[in-house]
Coordinates of C-alpha atoms in Angstrom, one line a residue:
X18 CA 54.9 156.6 2.5
X19 CA 52.0 154.2 2.5
X20 CA 48.4 154.9 1.4
X21 CA 47.1 152.9 4.4
X22 CA 49.1 151.6 7.3
X23 CA 49.1 147.8 7.2
X24 CA 51.1 145.6 9.6
X25 CA 53.9 143.4 8.2
X26 CA 52.1 140.2 9.2
X27 CA 49.0 141.3 7.2
X28 CA 51.2 142.2 4.3
X29 CA 52.7 138.7 4.4
X30 CA 49.3 137.1 4.5
X31 CA 48.1 139.2 1.6
X32 CA 51.0 138.2 -0.7
X33 CA 50.6 134.5 0.3
X34 CA 46.9 134.7 -0.3
X35 CA 47.4 136.3 -3.8
X36 CA 49.7 133.4 -4.8
X37 CA 47.7 130.5 -3.2
X38 CA 44.1 131.6 -3.5
X39 CA 43.8 130.9 -7.3
X40 CA 45.2 127.4 -6.9
X41 CA 42.7 126.7 -4.1
X42 CA 40.0 128.2 -6.3
X43 CA 41.0 125.9 -9.2
X44 CA 40.5 122.8 -7.0
X45 CA 37.2 124.1 -5.8
X46 CA 36.0 124.7 -9.4
X47 CA 36.5 121.0 -10.2
X48 CA 34.5 119.9 -7.1
X49 CA 30.7 119.5 -7.1
X50 CA 29.1 122.8 -6.2
X51 CA 27.2 123.0 -2.9
X52 CA 23.4 122.8 -3.4
X53 CA 22.9 126.5 -2.6
X54 CA 25.5 127.7 -5.1
X55 CA 24.5 125.6 -8.2
X56 CA 22.0 128.1 -9.4
X57 CA 19.8 127.4 -12.4
X58 CA 22.8 126.8 -14.6
X59 CA 25.7 124.9 -13.1
X60 CA 28.1 126.0 -15.9
X61 CA 27.2 129.6 -15.3
X62 CA 27.8 129.1 -11.6
X63 CA 31.3 127.8 -12.1
X64 CA 32.1 130.8 -14.4
X65 CA 30.8 133.0 -11.6
X66 CA 33.1 131.2 -9.2
X67 CA 36.0 132.2 -11.5
X68 CA 35.0 135.8 -11.4
X69 CA 34.7 135.7 -7.6
X70 CA 38.1 134.2 -7.0
X71 CA 40.0 136.4 -9.5
X72 CA 38.1 139.4 -8.1
X73 CA 39.2 138.5 -4.5
X74 CA 42.8 138.2 -5.7
X75 CA 42.6 141.6 -7.5
X76 CA 41.2 143.3 -4.3
X77 CA 44.0 141.7 -2.2
X78 CA 46.6 142.9 -4.7
X79 CA 45.2 146.5 -4.6
X80 CA 45.2 146.4 -0.8
X81 CA 48.8 145.1 -0.9
X82 CA 49.7 148.0 -3.2
X83 CA 48.1 150.5 -0.9
X84 CA 50.1 149.1 2.1
X85 CA 53.3 149.1 0.1
X86 CA 56.0 151.6 1.4
X87 CA 56.4 153.8 -1.7
X88 CA 59.3 155.7 0.0
X89 CA 61.4 152.5 -0.1
X90 CA 60.4 150.6 -3.3
X91 CA 63.8 149.1 -3.5
X92 CA 63.3 147.2 -0.3
X93 CA 61.7 143.7 -0.4
X94 CA 58.4 144.0 1.4
X95 CA 55.6 141.5 2.6
X96 CA 58.4 138.9 2.8
X97 CA 57.9 135.3 3.9
X98 CA 61.0 133.1 4.3
X99 CA 60.5 129.5 5.4
X100 CA 62.9 126.6 4.9
X101 CA 61.5 124.0 2.5
X102 CA 64.3 121.7 1.4
X103 CA 67.2 122.1 3.9
X104 CA 69.6 119.8 2.1
X105 CA 69.6 122.1 -0.9
X106 CA 68.9 125.3 1.0
X107 CA 65.7 125.8 -1.0
X108 CA 63.3 128.1 0.8
X109 CA 59.7 129.3 0.4
X110 CA 60.8 132.9 0.0
X111 CA 58.2 135.4 -1.1
X112 CA 58.5 139.2 -1.4
X113 CA 57.8 142.2 -3.7
X114 CA 59.5 145.4 -4.6
X115 CA 59.0 148.2 -7.1
X116 CA 59.9 145.9 -10.0
X117 CA 57.5 143.0 -9.2
X118 CA 54.5 145.0 -7.7
X119 CA 53.3 146.5 -11.1
X120 CA 53.5 143.1 -12.7
X121 CA 51.6 141.5 -9.8
X122 CA 48.8 144.1 -10.2
X123 CA 48.8 143.7 -14.0
X124 CA 48.4 139.9 -13.7
X125 CA 45.6 140.2 -11.2
X126 CA 43.7 142.8 -13.3
X127 CA 44.0 141.0 -16.6
X128 CA 43.0 137.6 -15.2
X129 CA 39.9 139.2 -13.5
X130 CA 38.9 140.9 -16.7
X131 CA 39.3 137.7 -18.6
X132 CA 37.2 135.8 -16.1
X133 CA 34.5 138.5 -16.2
X134 CA 34.5 138.5 -20.0
X135 CA 34.2 134.7 -20.1
X136 CA 31.3 134.8 -17.7
X137 CA 29.2 136.7 -20.2
X138 CA 30.8 135.1 -23.3
X139 CA 32.0 131.6 -22.6
X140 CA 34.4 130.2 -25.3
X141 CA 33.0 127.3 -27.2
X142 CA 34.5 124.0 -26.2
X143 CA 34.5 121.5 -23.3
X144 CA 33.2 122.0 -19.8
X145 CA 33.5 125.5 -18.3
X146 CA 34.7 123.7 -15.1
X147 CA 37.9 122.8 -16.7
X148 CA 38.2 126.2 -18.4
X149 CA 37.8 128.0 -15.1
X150 CA 40.2 125.7 -13.3
X151 CA 42.9 126.2 -15.9
X152 CA 42.6 130.0 -15.9
X153 CA 43.0 130.0 -12.1
X154 CA 46.0 127.6 -12.2
X155 CA 47.6 129.9 -14.8
X156 CA 47.0 132.9 -12.6
X157 CA 48.6 131.3 -9.6
X158 CA 51.7 130.3 -11.5
X159 CA 52.1 133.7 -13.0
X160 CA 51.7 135.5 -9.7
X161 CA 54.1 133.1 -8.0
X162 CA 56.7 133.8 -10.7
X163 CA 56.6 137.5 -9.8
X164 CA 56.6 136.9 -6.1
X165 CA 59.1 134.1 -5.3
X166 CA 62.7 134.9 -4.4
X167 CA 64.2 131.4 -4.7
X168 CA 65.7 130.2 -8.0
X169 CA 64.1 126.7 -7.9
X170 CA 60.7 128.1 -6.8
X171 CA 61.0 130.6 -9.7
X172 CA 61.5 127.7 -12.1
X173 CA 58.6 125.7 -10.7
X174 CA 56.3 128.7 -11.0
X175 CA 57.7 129.5 -14.5
X176 CA 56.8 126.0 -15.6
X177 CA 53.4 125.9 -13.8
X178 CA 51.8 128.0 -16.5
X179 CA 52.7 125.9 -19.5
X180 CA 50.2 123.1 -19.1
X181 CA 47.1 125.4 -18.5
X182 CA 48.0 127.5 -21.5
X183 CA 48.5 124.3 -23.6
X184 CA 45.0 123.1 -22.8
X185 CA 43.4 126.5 -23.2
X186 CA 44.8 126.6 -26.8
X187 CA 44.3 122.9 -27.6
X188 CA 40.7 122.5 -26.2
X189 CA 39.1 126.0 -26.6
X190 CA 41.1 127.4 -29.6
X191 CA 40.1 127.8 -33.2
X192 CA 41.5 126.3 -36.4
X193 CA 44.9 124.4 -36.1
X194 CA 44.6 124.7 -32.4
X195 CA 46.3 121.3 -31.6
X196 CA 49.3 122.0 -33.8
X197 CA 49.7 125.4 -32.3
X198 CA 49.4 124.1 -28.8
X199 CA 52.1 121.4 -29.4
X200 CA 54.4 124.0 -30.9
X201 CA 53.9 126.2 -27.9
X202 CA 54.6 123.4 -25.4
X203 CA 57.6 122.0 -27.2
X204 CA 59.4 125.3 -27.7
X205 CA 58.8 126.4 -24.1
X206 CA 59.7 123.1 -22.5
X207 CA 62.9 122.7 -24.5
X208 CA 63.9 126.2 -23.4
X209 CA 63.0 125.4 -19.8
X210 CA 65.3 122.4 -19.7
X211 CA 68.3 124.5 -20.7
X212 CA 67.2 127.2 -18.2
X213 CA 67.0 124.7 -15.3
X214 CA 70.7 123.7 -16.0
X215 CA 71.7 127.3 -15.7
X216 CA 69.8 127.9 -12.5
X217 CA 71.3 124.8 -10.9
X218 CA 74.8 125.9 -12.0
X219 CA 74.3 129.3 -10.3
X220 CA 72.8 127.8 -7.1
X221 CA 75.4 125.0 -6.7
X222 CA 78.4 127.2 -7.5
X223 CA 77.3 130.1 -5.2
X224 CA 76.0 127.9 -2.4
X225 CA 72.5 129.4 -2.4
X226 CA 69.4 129.7 -4.5
X227 CA 68.2 132.8 -2.7
X228 CA 67.7 135.5 -5.3
X229 CA 68.1 138.4 -2.8
X230 CA 71.5 137.0 -1.5
X231 CA 72.7 136.4 -5.1
X232 CA 71.7 139.9 -6.2
X233 CA 73.5 141.4 -3.2
X234 CA 76.6 139.3 -4.0
X235 CA 76.4 140.7 -7.6
X236 CA 78.3 137.9 -9.2
X237 CA 81.3 138.2 -6.9
X238 CA 81.0 134.5 -5.9
X239 CA 80.9 133.3 -9.5
X240 CA 83.7 133.2 -12.0
X241 CA 83.3 134.9 -15.3
X242 CA 83.2 131.6 -17.2
X243 CA 80.4 130.3 -14.9
X244 CA 78.5 133.6 -15.4
X245 CA 78.8 133.3 -19.2
X246 CA 77.6 129.7 -19.3
X247 CA 74.7 130.6 -16.9
X248 CA 73.6 133.6 -18.9
X249 CA 73.6 131.6 -22.1
X250 CA 71.6 128.7 -20.6
X251 CA 69.1 130.8 -18.6
X252 CA 68.9 133.4 -21.4
X253 CA 67.8 130.8 -24.0
X254 CA 64.9 129.7 -21.8
X255 CA 63.8 133.2 -21.0
X256 CA 64.2 134.3 -24.6
X257 CA 61.8 131.6 -25.8
X258 CA 59.1 132.8 -23.4
X259 CA 59.7 136.5 -24.2
X260 CA 59.8 135.6 -27.2
X261 CA 63.0 136.9 -28.9
X262 CA 63.7 136.6 -32.6
X263 CA 64.5 133.9 -33.9
X264 CA 62.9 131.8 -31.1
X265 CA 59.5 133.5 -31.7
X266 CA 57.9 131.2 -34.3
X267 CA 55.5 129.5 -31.8
X268 CA 53.9 132.8 -30.9
X269 CA 51.9 133.8 -34.0
X270 CA 50.4 130.3 -34.3
X271 CA 49.5 130.2 -30.6
X272 CA 47.8 133.6 -30.7
X273 CA 46.0 132.8 -34.0
X274 CA 44.6 129.6 -32.6
X275 CA 44.0 130.6 -29.0
X276 CA 40.6 131.8 -27.7
X277 CA 40.3 135.5 -27.0
X278 CA 40.9 135.1 -23.3
X279 CA 44.0 132.9 -24.0
X280 CA 45.4 135.5 -26.3
X281 CA 44.9 138.2 -23.7
X282 CA 46.7 136.3 -21.0
X283 CA 49.4 135.0 -23.3
X284 CA 50.3 138.5 -24.5
X285 CA 49.5 140.5 -21.4
X286 CA 51.0 138.2 -18.8
X287 CA 53.0 135.2 -19.9
X288 CA 55.4 137.1 -22.2
X289 CA 56.4 139.3 -19.2
X290 CA 57.7 136.3 -17.3
X291 CA 60.7 136.0 -19.7
X292 CA 61.8 139.6 -19.5
X293 CA 61.2 139.7 -15.7
X294 CA 63.7 136.8 -15.4
X295 CA 66.3 138.8 -17.3
X296 CA 65.9 141.8 -14.9
X297 CA 65.4 139.8 -11.6
X298 CA 68.0 137.1 -12.2
X299 CA 70.6 137.7 -14.9
X300 CA 71.3 141.4 -14.5
X301 CA 72.2 141.4 -10.8
X302 CA 73.4 137.8 -10.4
X303 CA 75.6 137.4 -13.5
X304 CA 76.6 141.0 -14.5
X305 CA 79.8 139.9 -16.2
X306 CA 78.0 137.3 -18.2
X307 CA 75.3 139.7 -19.2
X308 CA 77.9 142.3 -20.3
X309 CA 79.4 139.6 -22.6
X310 CA 76.1 138.8 -24.2
X311 CA 74.5 142.3 -24.1
X312 CA 75.5 143.3 -27.7
X313 CA 74.2 140.1 -29.1
X314 CA 70.9 140.4 -27.1
X315 CA 70.5 144.0 -28.4
X316 CA 71.2 142.9 -32.0
X317 CA 68.6 140.1 -31.8
X318 CA 66.2 142.6 -30.2
X319 CA 66.4 145.2 -33.0
X320 CA 66.2 142.5 -35.7
X321 CA 63.0 141.4 -33.9
X322 CA 61.7 144.9 -33.9
X323 CA 62.2 145.3 -37.7
X324 CA 61.2 141.7 -38.5
X325 CA 57.9 142.0 -36.5
X326 CA 57.0 145.2 -38.2
X327 CA 57.8 144.0 -41.7
X328 CA 55.7 140.8 -41.0
X329 CA 52.8 143.0 -39.9
X330 CA 53.2 145.2 -43.1
X331 CA 53.1 142.1 -45.2
X332 CA 50.0 140.8 -43.5
X333 CA 48.2 144.2 -43.6
X334 CA 48.7 144.8 -47.4
X335 CA 45.7 144.3 -49.7
X336 CA 45.3 140.8 -51.1
X337 CA 47.5 139.2 -48.5
X338 CA 44.6 137.5 -46.7
X339 CA 46.3 138.4 -43.4
X340 CA 44.7 137.4 -40.1
X341 CA 44.2 140.3 -37.7
X342 CA 45.0 138.2 -34.6
X343 CA 48.2 137.0 -36.3
X344 CA 49.2 140.6 -37.1
X345 CA 48.8 141.6 -33.5
X346 CA 50.9 138.6 -32.5
X347 CA 53.7 139.7 -34.8
X348 CA 53.5 143.2 -33.4
X349 CA 54.2 141.7 -29.9
X350 CA 57.5 140.3 -31.3
X351 CA 58.5 143.9 -32.2
X352 CA 57.3 145.4 -28.9
X353 CA 59.1 142.8 -26.8
X354 CA 62.2 143.6 -28.9
X355 CA 62.1 147.1 -27.3
X356 CA 62.0 145.5 -23.9
X357 CA 65.0 143.3 -24.6
X358 CA 66.9 146.3 -26.1
X359 CA 66.3 148.2 -22.8
X360 CA 67.6 145.3 -20.7
X361 CA 70.6 144.9 -23.0
X362 CA 71.8 148.5 -22.3
X363 CA 72.3 147.5 -18.6
X364 CA 71.6 151.1 -17.6
X365 CA 68.9 152.4 -15.2
X366 CA 67.3 154.4 -18.1
X367 CA 67.1 151.4 -20.4
X368 CA 65.9 148.9 -17.8
X369 CA 63.3 151.3 -16.5
X370 CA 62.1 151.8 -20.1
X371 CA 62.0 148.0 -20.5
X372 CA 59.8 147.6 -17.4
X373 CA 57.6 150.4 -18.4
X374 CA 57.2 149.0 -21.9
X375 CA 56.3 145.6 -20.3
X376 CA 53.4 147.1 -18.5
X377 CA 52.3 149.2 -21.4
X378 CA 52.4 146.2 -23.7
X379 CA 50.3 144.2 -21.3
X380 CA 47.6 146.9 -21.2
X381 CA 47.5 147.8 -24.9
X382 CA 47.9 144.4 -26.4
X383 CA 45.5 142.9 -24.0
X384 CA 43.0 145.5 -25.1
X385 CA 43.8 144.8 -28.7
X386 CA 43.2 141.1 -28.4
X387 CA 39.9 141.7 -26.7
X388 CA 38.8 144.0 -29.5
X389 CA 40.0 141.7 -32.3
X390 CA 38.1 138.9 -30.6
X391 CA 35.0 141.1 -30.6
X392 CA 35.4 142.0 -34.3
X393 CA 35.9 138.3 -35.2
X394 CA 32.7 137.4 -33.3
X395 CA 30.7 140.0 -35.2
X396 CA 32.0 139.3 -38.6
X397 CA 32.7 135.6 -38.2
X398 CA 36.3 136.1 -39.4
X399 CA 39.5 138.0 -38.6
X400 CA 40.7 138.1 -42.3
X401 CA 41.8 141.6 -43.1
X402 CA 40.8 141.5 -46.7
X403 CA 37.3 140.4 -45.7
X404 CA 37.0 143.0 -42.9
X405 CA 38.3 145.8 -45.2
X406 CA 35.9 144.7 -48.0
X407 CA 32.9 145.2 -45.7
X408 CA 32.0 148.7 -46.9
X409 CA 29.7 151.2 -45.4
X410 CA 32.6 152.8 -43.6
X411 CA 33.4 149.4 -42.1
X412 CA 33.6 149.6 -38.3
X413 CA 33.2 153.4 -38.2
X414 CA 29.9 153.1 -40.0
X415 CA 28.6 149.9 -38.5
X416 CA 29.8 149.9 -34.9
X417 CA 31.3 153.4 -34.3
X418 CA 32.2 153.0 -30.7
X419 CA 34.0 149.7 -31.3
X420 CA 35.8 151.2 -34.3
X421 CA 36.9 154.2 -32.2
X422 CA 38.2 152.0 -29.4
X423 CA 40.1 149.9 -31.9
X424 CA 41.7 153.0 -33.4
X425 CA 42.6 154.2 -29.9
X426 CA 44.3 150.9 -29.1
X427 CA 46.2 151.0 -32.4
X428 CA 47.6 154.5 -31.9
X429 CA 48.5 153.6 -28.4
X430 CA 50.4 150.5 -29.7
X431 CA 52.4 152.6 -32.2
X432 CA 53.7 154.8 -29.3
X433 CA 51.7 158.0 -29.6
X434 CA 52.9 160.6 -27.1
X435 CA 50.5 160.9 -24.2
X436 CA 49.7 157.2 -24.1
X437 CA 51.5 154.4 -22.3
X438 CA 53.3 153.0 -25.3
X439 CA 55.4 156.1 -25.8
X440 CA 57.5 156.2 -22.6
X441 CA 58.9 152.6 -22.7
X442 CA 60.1 153.0 -26.3
X443 CA 61.6 156.4 -25.7
X444 CA 63.4 155.5 -22.5
X445 CA 64.7 152.3 -24.2
X446 CA 66.2 154.3 -27.1
X447 CA 67.7 156.8 -24.7
X448 CA 69.3 153.9 -22.8
X449 CA 70.7 152.6 -26.1
X450 CA 72.2 156.0 -26.8
X451 CA 74.4 155.8 -23.7
X452 CA 74.8 152.1 -22.7
X453 CA 76.6 150.9 -19.6
X454 CA 80.3 151.1 -19.2
X455 CA 82.2 148.4 -21.1
X456 CA 79.6 148.2 -23.9
X457 CA 80.3 149.6 -27.4
X458 CA 78.6 153.0 -27.8
X459 CA 78.8 152.9 -31.7
X460 CA 77.2 149.5 -31.8
X461 CA 74.4 150.5 -29.4
X462 CA 73.8 153.8 -31.2
X463 CA 73.4 151.8 -34.4
X464 CA 70.9 149.6 -32.5
X465 CA 69.1 152.8 -31.4
X466 CA 68.8 154.0 -35.0
X467 CA 67.4 150.7 -36.1
X468 CA 65.0 150.7 -33.2
X469 CA 63.8 154.2 -34.1
X470 CA 63.3 153.1 -37.7
X471 CA 61.2 150.2 -36.2
X472 CA 58.9 152.8 -34.6
X473 CA 58.2 154.3 -38.0
X474 CA 57.3 150.8 -39.4
X475 CA 55.0 150.2 -36.4
X476 CA 53.2 153.4 -37.1
X477 CA 52.9 152.5 -40.8
X478 CA 51.2 149.1 -40.3
X479 CA 49.0 150.2 -37.4
X480 CA 47.6 153.1 -39.5
X481 CA 47.1 150.8 -42.4
X482 CA 45.1 148.4 -40.1
X483 CA 43.0 151.3 -38.8
X484 CA 42.3 152.6 -42.3
X485 CA 41.3 149.2 -43.7
X486 CA 39.3 147.8 -40.8
X487 CA 37.7 151.0 -39.5
X488 CA 37.2 152.8 -42.8
X489 CA 36.9 149.9 -45.2
X490 CA 37.8 149.7 -48.9
X491 CA 36.2 151.7 -51.7
X492 CA 34.2 149.2 -53.6
X493 CA 30.6 149.3 -55.0
X494 CA 29.3 146.4 -53.0
X495 CA 30.2 144.7 -49.7
X496 CA 32.2 141.5 -49.7
X497 CA 30.7 140.5 -46.4
X498 CA 27.6 141.3 -44.5
X499 CA 27.7 140.1 -40.9
X500 CA 24.6 138.3 -39.7
X501 CA 22.5 140.1 -37.2
X502 CA 23.6 137.9 -34.2
X503 CA 23.7 138.8 -30.5
X504 CA 27.1 140.2 -29.6
X505 CA 27.3 137.9 -26.7
X506 CA 27.3 134.7 -28.7
X507 CA 30.2 132.3 -27.9
X508 CA 33.4 132.2 -29.8
X509 CA 33.8 129.9 -32.8
X510 CA 35.8 126.7 -32.4
X511 CA 36.2 123.4 -34.2
X512 CA 34.1 121.6 -31.7
X513 CA 30.5 122.8 -31.1
X514 CA 29.7 124.0 -27.7
X515 CA 27.3 121.8 -25.7
X516 CA 23.9 123.3 -25.0
X517 CA 23.5 125.2 -21.7
X518 CA 27.1 126.3 -21.1
X519 CA 26.4 129.8 -19.9
X520 CA 24.4 132.9 -20.3
X521 CA 24.9 132.7 -24.1
X522 CA 25.0 129.3 -25.5
X523 CA 24.0 129.7 -29.1
X524 CA 26.4 129.4 -32.0
X525 CA 26.3 132.4 -34.4
X526 CA 25.2 131.6 -38.0
X527 CA 27.7 132.1 -40.8
X528 CA 27.8 135.6 -42.3
X529 CA 25.9 136.0 -45.5
X530 CA 27.0 137.7 -48.6
X531 CA 24.5 140.4 -49.6
X532 CA 23.1 141.0 -53.0
X533 CA 24.1 144.1 -54.9
X534 CA 22.2 147.1 -53.7
X535 CA 21.2 145.4 -50.5
X536 CA 21.1 147.4 -47.3
X537 CA 24.1 146.8 -45.1
X538 CA 23.0 145.8 -41.6
X539 CA 24.5 147.4 -38.6
X540 CA 26.8 145.5 -36.2
X541 CA 26.1 145.2 -32.5
X542 CA 28.2 148.0 -31.0
X543 CA 30.1 147.7 -27.7
X544 CA 27.9 145.9 -25.2
X545 CA 27.7 146.7 -21.4
X546 CA 29.9 143.8 -20.3
X547 CA 32.5 144.6 -23.0
X548 CA 32.6 148.2 -21.8
X549 CA 33.1 147.1 -18.2
X550 CA 35.9 144.7 -19.3
X551 CA 37.8 147.1 -21.6
X552 CA 37.4 150.4 -19.9
X553 CA 40.0 149.8 -17.2
X554 CA 42.7 148.9 -19.8
X555 CA 41.9 152.0 -21.9
X556 CA 41.9 154.2 -18.7
X557 CA 45.2 152.9 -17.4
X558 CA 46.7 153.3 -20.9
X559 CA 45.9 157.0 -20.7
X560 CA 46.9 157.4 -17.1
X561 CA 50.3 155.7 -17.6
X562 CA 50.9 158.0 -20.6
X563 CA 50.0 161.2 -18.9
X564 CA 51.5 160.3 -15.5
X565 CA 54.5 158.0 -16.0
X566 CA 56.0 159.0 -12.7
X567 CA 53.5 156.6 -11.0
X568 CA 55.2 153.6 -12.4
X569 CA 58.7 155.0 -12.8
X570 CA 58.7 156.1 -9.1
X571 CA 58.3 152.4 -8.2
X572 CA 60.7 150.9 -10.6
X573 CA 63.6 153.4 -10.7
X574 CA 64.9 153.0 -7.1
X575 CA 64.6 149.2 -7.3
X576 CA 66.4 149.1 -10.6
X577 CA 69.2 151.4 -9.3
X578 CA 69.7 149.0 -6.3
X579 CA 69.6 146.0 -8.6
X580 CA 72.3 147.3 -10.9
X581 CA 74.4 148.5 -8.0
X582 CA 74.6 145.0 -6.5
X583 CA 72.0 145.4 -3.8
X584 CA 73.3 148.8 -2.6
X585 CA 70.8 151.6 -2.7

């Protein structure tokens, strides 16, 4: 069943357009604007160009989804298969199924919302031209990762996003941005070198780099030893990007230093590339190797769940001077641990739970980083002690709609039933209760118990954050009184923003400490552009929580086929 009937050739064009259009848009952003499109402010015009390109890609992705045959989500659709390097049998092979389509839509949506947010609130730093071009290159690489069906093309797309994200952190980030950017690039590049060796091993030993053919073969053309080596090599590269404990240490620094848009894209999109690689490549191509490493993967996953939660609790406690952005980054380590645990079960239930948790994390954590960025802009800091010390009921009293939305995102992140975060965690734990044949049930049930304990820790630190940030501490006087600045002032950064960089080009003054007894000024509550940017994420979080069949109906047949070796 399709929502609208679209011919195969148009579907092919739409998928190719989705992958290539952002790259062409990035080139166009760097060129001089035509006279009629410069507008009164050239910097504002290039940011508008970013909104236009990402909006066109989002529309194309929605049309592609409406033309997708939902009765056969396990079948690759909108496929393009063109020979590229005949000597190595490398092909430009594109296609989508029920696994990749939701990730494609999530990427297109988040990038459009980030471009829209940046138009009204440009991050402080160098030229908006470079910023817009980097965001578009990053979008193209991420979309290509989810659409290509050739191992070498997958690697190229996988690597394509690293340089844009490096510069977004290093040039538009906050304190310690250069150190964080270097840590990000070194970790991910070193992991990628090892991953490339594993991909080459699979392609050369099997005689093809085609991911569909390799999945159909289901590892029968590879010896067990080759599969074990390949899973180890590829798994390390994917685990760094996910990130899996203990390869996660680049993530908190990158999130803390990145601008708001960079944090949203990093958490909402880039982390999904690693887990997608586990599902798309390792599970069907090297099942024996995955079975060997599955218990270790699950063990690292549950350690990450508990470690991330304990780190968040340490940051959230009074007097710890914890950074709210850093806390959300550590929460991602725990949430991605649930995704890895679901994959490690090698069961349809667990893998479906992992894919659902992937999408839920993208929606909820993307919303959280948007909100934390807004709080930081209003207060001038993301320090939890400072935010909690701002009395007058903190956010509930000063910006009630912003406080309510932050509380909503927090309870969604802790897995409240009825919201998107619940289903992924529940299905993952169900999968761990009864793992695939050949895996130790006692071990995985132990992992399930540890993971369930992690959900309690998640609830604990998220509720502490809501209480402290939204309600504030009980003290006679405020520790901080935010200056009455426009809510659309640019984000802070080490380098001041040049004048005339967009609709809002003034740097907000530092918050002042009020005198005892002084009246606490109100904060600017949610602005119109913020409501437009954040509402789709909140609405989809509720929709996925109340109607999970929409997503599971796409992923389950594709997962069943993938685990069965290409047989529906």
